[in-house]
Amino acid sequence: HTLAVMAAQNEKVIYIDTEGKFRPERLVTIACSRGLVMDTTNWLSNILHMNVMTSYQQEQLFLSNSFNSLLENEDRPTSLLIVDSIINNYRAEFLGPSNIAERQQRLYRLMNLLSGIAQNYGIAVVITNQVNSSHPSKTSSKSNSTGGNVVAYMSNYRVYLRRYINDRIVATIVKSPYHLEGKTYLTITEKGIVDYW
């Protein structure tokens, strides 16, 4: 939501929601808390929100002529495409170990489509993923990205977010073609994601 607010000040944002968590009122709260002065109606029209409820819909959306027309509209250029989350529909539809191979092949095609969109149209594509936690012992826990290696390898940048009890979020750069691995501390307030002090 914070990324959408910041990008929508100047250009169009496309927000693909697979989890039903998109909230326009949250966008307004973030913008007002940050002191962004804008006509809310015009500004919100810069954020195009789409609910996608199945993996098939998710894939077909990015292949559709109407979606490509949105990206090619020079009068209202798109600067950011958000997919929240990339894995939700696949996780729900491809249950059990016997379906993992097909799920990963479909995910690979989807990630390839998104990579093509980023390169062909020069826009930022931001995806969220989910994690599985396993507890090999009582004293340690390990989180693995649900999309597996397909999502990990096809992403240029990966940032792992981990939330702690005190509302502190540790953001760790896991993969970057330019930046060194490192971490920073964040929290969520009415302004959206901000530095943790």
Tab-separated table of C-alpha atoms in Angstrom:
chain	number	residue	atom	x	y	z
A	1	HIS	CA	0.000	0.000	0.000
A	2	THR	CA	2.849	2.389	0.805
A	3	LEU	CA	4.542	1.758	-2.551
A	4	ALA	CA	1.242	2.327	-4.361
A	5	VAL	CA	0.693	5.663	-2.584
A	6	MET	CA	4.159	6.957	-3.373
A	7	ALA	CA	4.136	5.890	-7.040
A	8	ALA	CA	0.559	7.074	-7.725
A	9	GLN	CA	1.459	10.702	-7.099
A	10	ASN	CA	2.949	10.932	-10.583
A	11	GLU	CA	2.019	7.886	-12.610
A	12	LYS	CA	-0.335	4.951	-12.766
A	13	VAL	CA	-0.063	1.907	-10.495
A	14	ILE	CA	-1.634	-1.486	-11.226
A	15	TYR	CA	-2.356	-3.487	-8.074
A	16	ILE	CA	-3.214	-7.173	-8.583
A	17	ASP	CA	-4.775	-8.573	-5.401
A	18	THR	CA	-5.019	-12.350	-4.982
A	19	GLU	CA	-5.748	-12.325	-1.242
A	20	GLY	CA	-8.567	-9.770	-0.943
A	21	LYS	CA	-6.489	-7.464	1.255
A	22	PHE	CA	-6.436	-4.288	-0.850
A	23	ARG	CA	-7.941	-1.336	1.069
A	24	PRO	CA	-8.478	2.059	-0.623
A	25	GLU	CA	-9.142	3.662	2.785
A	26	ARG	CA	-5.667	2.574	3.874
A	27	LEU	CA	-4.196	4.358	0.857
A	28	VAL	CA	-5.940	7.567	1.899
A	29	THR	CA	-4.698	7.221	5.503
A	30	ILE	CA	-1.118	6.715	4.332
A	31	ALA	CA	-1.272	9.700	1.965
A	32	CYS	CA	-2.832	12.031	4.554
A	33	SER	CA	-0.407	10.927	7.287
A	34	ARG	CA	2.499	11.698	4.979
A	35	GLY	CA	1.102	15.168	4.293
A	36	LEU	CA	0.570	14.498	0.608
A	37	VAL	CA	-1.767	17.140	-0.710
A	38	MET	CA	-3.822	15.880	-3.591
A	39	ASP	CA	-7.323	15.553	-4.933
A	40	THR	CA	-8.224	12.145	-3.506
A	41	THR	CA	-10.557	11.216	-6.370
A	42	ASN	CA	-8.019	11.962	-9.115
A	43	TRP	CA	-5.162	10.476	-7.138
A	44	LEU	CA	-6.995	7.222	-6.356
A	45	SER	CA	-7.842	6.878	-10.046
A	46	ASN	CA	-4.088	6.474	-10.626
A	47	ILE	CA	-4.275	3.143	-8.767
A	48	LEU	CA	-6.000	0.470	-10.801
A	49	HIS	CA	-6.989	-2.409	-8.541
A	50	MET	CA	-7.883	-5.880	-9.826
A	51	ASN	CA	-8.984	-8.933	-7.828
A	52	VAL	CA	-7.720	-12.201	-9.284
A	53	MET	CA	-9.207	-15.308	-7.701
A	54	THR	CA	-7.611	-18.211	-9.621
A	55	SER	CA	-4.201	-19.037	-11.061
A	56	TYR	CA	-5.771	-19.233	-14.531
A	57	GLN	CA	-7.201	-15.706	-14.207
A	58	GLN	CA	-3.828	-14.518	-12.939
A	59	GLU	CA	-2.010	-15.884	-15.992
A	60	GLN	CA	-4.633	-14.827	-18.535
A	61	LEU	CA	-4.723	-11.272	-17.190
A	62	PHE	CA	-1.079	-10.653	-18.104
A	63	LEU	CA	-1.589	-12.179	-21.567
A	64	SER	CA	-4.726	-10.157	-22.372
A	65	ASN	CA	-4.832	-7.387	-24.959
A	66	SER	CA	-6.684	-5.124	-22.530
A	67	PHE	CA	-3.879	-5.426	-19.958
A	68	ASN	CA	-1.222	-4.707	-22.561
A	69	SER	CA	-3.252	-1.703	-23.722
A	70	LEU	CA	-3.096	-0.338	-20.174
A	71	LEU	CA	0.677	-0.636	-20.213
A	72	GLU	CA	0.961	0.963	-23.660
A	73	ASN	CA	-1.158	4.019	-22.751
A	74	GLU	CA	1.319	6.875	-23.079
A	75	ASP	CA	-1.186	9.463	-21.782
A	76	ARG	CA	-1.284	7.628	-18.434
A	77	PRO	CA	2.031	5.784	-18.104
A	78	THR	CA	2.370	2.950	-15.615
A	79	SER	CA	5.373	3.046	-13.299
A	80	LEU	CA	4.546	0.184	-10.925
A	81	LEU	CA	2.853	-3.226	-11.096
A	82	ILE	CA	2.188	-4.924	-7.746
A	83	VAL	CA	1.139	-8.581	-7.412
A	84	ASP	CA	0.057	-9.353	-3.837
A	85	SER	CA	0.704	-12.247	-3.549
A	86	ILE	CA	2.241	-14.194	-6.411
A	87	ILE	CA	1.731	-17.594	-4.771
A	88	ASN	CA	-1.687	-17.443	-3.081
A	89	ASN	CA	-3.808	-18.950	-5.884
A	90	TYR	CA	-1.198	-21.575	-6.770
A	91	ARG	CA	-0.836	-22.614	-3.158
A	92	ALA	CA	-4.588	-23.097	-2.825
A	93	GLU	CA	-5.056	-24.973	-6.115
A	94	PHE	CA	-2.012	-27.256	-6.282
A	95	LEU	CA	-2.197	-29.218	-3.056
A	96	GLY	CA	0.090	-32.091	-2.162
A	97	PRO	CA	3.505	-33.228	-3.352
A	98	SER	CA	2.149	-34.784	-6.554
A	99	ASN	CA	1.136	-31.346	-7.862
A	100	ILE	CA	4.368	-29.475	-7.060
A	101	ALA	CA	5.960	-29.991	-10.496
A	102	GLU	CA	2.942	-28.587	-12.376
A	103	ARG	CA	2.643	-25.687	-9.928
A	104	GLN	CA	6.294	-24.769	-10.363
A	105	GLN	CA	6.050	-24.928	-14.177
A	106	ARG	CA	3.022	-22.620	-14.118
A	107	LEU	CA	4.780	-20.278	-11.694
A	108	TYR	CA	7.827	-20.190	-13.959
A	109	ARG	CA	5.671	-19.138	-16.928
A	110	LEU	CA	4.016	-16.448	-14.795
A	111	MET	CA	7.346	-15.113	-13.520
A	112	ASN	CA	8.630	-15.093	-17.093
A	113	LEU	CA	5.603	-13.041	-18.164
A	114	LEU	CA	6.212	-10.539	-15.364
A	115	SER	CA	9.891	-10.294	-16.243
A	116	GLY	CA	8.927	-9.552	-19.847
A	117	ILE	CA	6.495	-6.845	-18.718
A	118	ALA	CA	9.199	-5.193	-16.596
A	119	GLN	CA	11.723	-5.257	-19.427
A	120	ASN	CA	9.417	-4.377	-22.336
A	121	TYR	CA	7.617	-1.514	-20.609
A	122	GLY	CA	10.364	-0.298	-18.264
A	123	ILE	CA	8.224	-0.513	-15.142
A	124	ALA	CA	8.915	-1.844	-11.664
A	125	VAL	CA	7.190	-5.135	-10.882
A	126	VAL	CA	6.886	-5.862	-7.162
A	127	ILE	CA	5.562	-9.202	-5.974
A	128	THR	CA	4.892	-10.459	-2.491
A	129	ASN	CA	5.368	-14.079	-1.563
A	130	GLN	CA	4.417	-16.198	1.419
A	131	VAL	CA	6.653	-18.269	3.664
A	132	ASN	CA	6.427	-21.695	5.253
A	133	SER	CA	7.905	-22.062	8.689
A	134	SER	CA	9.422	-25.290	9.844
A	135	HIS	CA	10.637	-25.957	13.345
A	136	PRO	CA	13.474	-28.488	13.254
A	137	SER	CA	14.096	-27.965	16.966
A	138	LYS	CA	12.585	-26.088	19.869
A	139	THR	CA	15.276	-23.405	19.743
A	140	SER	CA	15.396	-22.585	16.037
A	141	SER	CA	13.018	-22.004	13.197
A	142	LYS	CA	13.533	-21.617	9.495
A	143	SER	CA	11.286	-19.873	6.974
A	144	ASN	CA	11.262	-20.861	3.316
A	145	SER	CA	9.639	-18.898	0.501
A	146	THR	CA	6.585	-20.767	-0.725
A	147	GLY	CA	7.287	-20.116	-4.396
A	148	GLY	CA	10.524	-22.060	-4.113
A	149	ASN	CA	13.484	-21.634	-6.416
A	150	VAL	CA	11.381	-20.498	-9.370
A	151	VAL	CA	10.284	-17.300	-7.652
A	152	ALA	CA	13.666	-16.853	-5.969
A	153	TYR	CA	15.769	-17.166	-9.113
A	154	MET	CA	13.469	-15.201	-11.411
A	155	SER	CA	13.448	-12.189	-9.068
A	156	ASN	CA	16.175	-9.569	-9.516
A	157	TYR	CA	15.811	-8.268	-5.964
A	158	ARG	CA	14.611	-10.213	-2.954
A	159	VAL	CA	13.868	-8.631	0.404
A	160	TYR	CA	12.924	-10.883	3.302
A	161	LEU	CA	10.654	-9.257	5.896
A	162	ARG	CA	10.409	-10.660	9.409
A	163	ARG	CA	8.135	-9.146	12.033
A	164	TYR	CA	8.954	-9.203	15.728
A	165	ILE	CA	6.715	-8.786	18.784
A	166	ASN	CA	7.619	-5.120	19.341
A	167	ASP	CA	6.255	-4.179	15.878
A	168	ARG	CA	9.778	-4.051	14.515
A	169	ILE	CA	10.230	-5.486	11.028
A	170	VAL	CA	13.670	-6.539	9.880
A	171	ALA	CA	14.071	-6.118	6.115
A	172	THR	CA	17.022	-8.122	4.801
A	173	ILE	CA	18.344	-7.922	1.247
A	174	VAL	CA	18.676	-11.558	0.237
A	175	LYS	CA	19.466	-11.001	-3.434
A	176	SER	CA	20.451	-7.941	-5.433
A	177	PRO	CA	22.401	-7.402	-8.650
A	178	TYR	CA	23.814	-4.177	-7.195
A	179	HIS	CA	23.399	-3.847	-3.426
A	180	LEU	CA	25.359	-5.752	-0.829
A	181	GLU	CA	23.476	-8.026	1.506
A	182	GLY	CA	22.296	-6.021	4.474
A	183	LYS	CA	19.350	-5.221	6.655
A	184	THR	CA	17.362	-2.331	8.010
A	185	TYR	CA	14.635	-1.932	10.623
A	186	LEU	CA	11.115	-0.850	9.730
A	187	THR	CA	7.700	-0.607	11.310
A	188	ILE	CA	4.139	0.013	10.128
A	189	THR	CA	2.318	3.151	11.229
A	190	GLU	CA	-0.459	5.327	9.801
A	191	LYS	CA	2.177	6.505	7.317
A	192	GLY	CA	2.593	2.947	6.056
A	193	ILE	CA	6.059	1.409	6.196
A	194	VAL	CA	8.556	3.730	7.895
A	195	ASP	CA	11.977	3.492	9.532
A	196	TYR	CA	11.955	1.953	13.004
A	197	TRP	CA	13.429	4.242	15.698
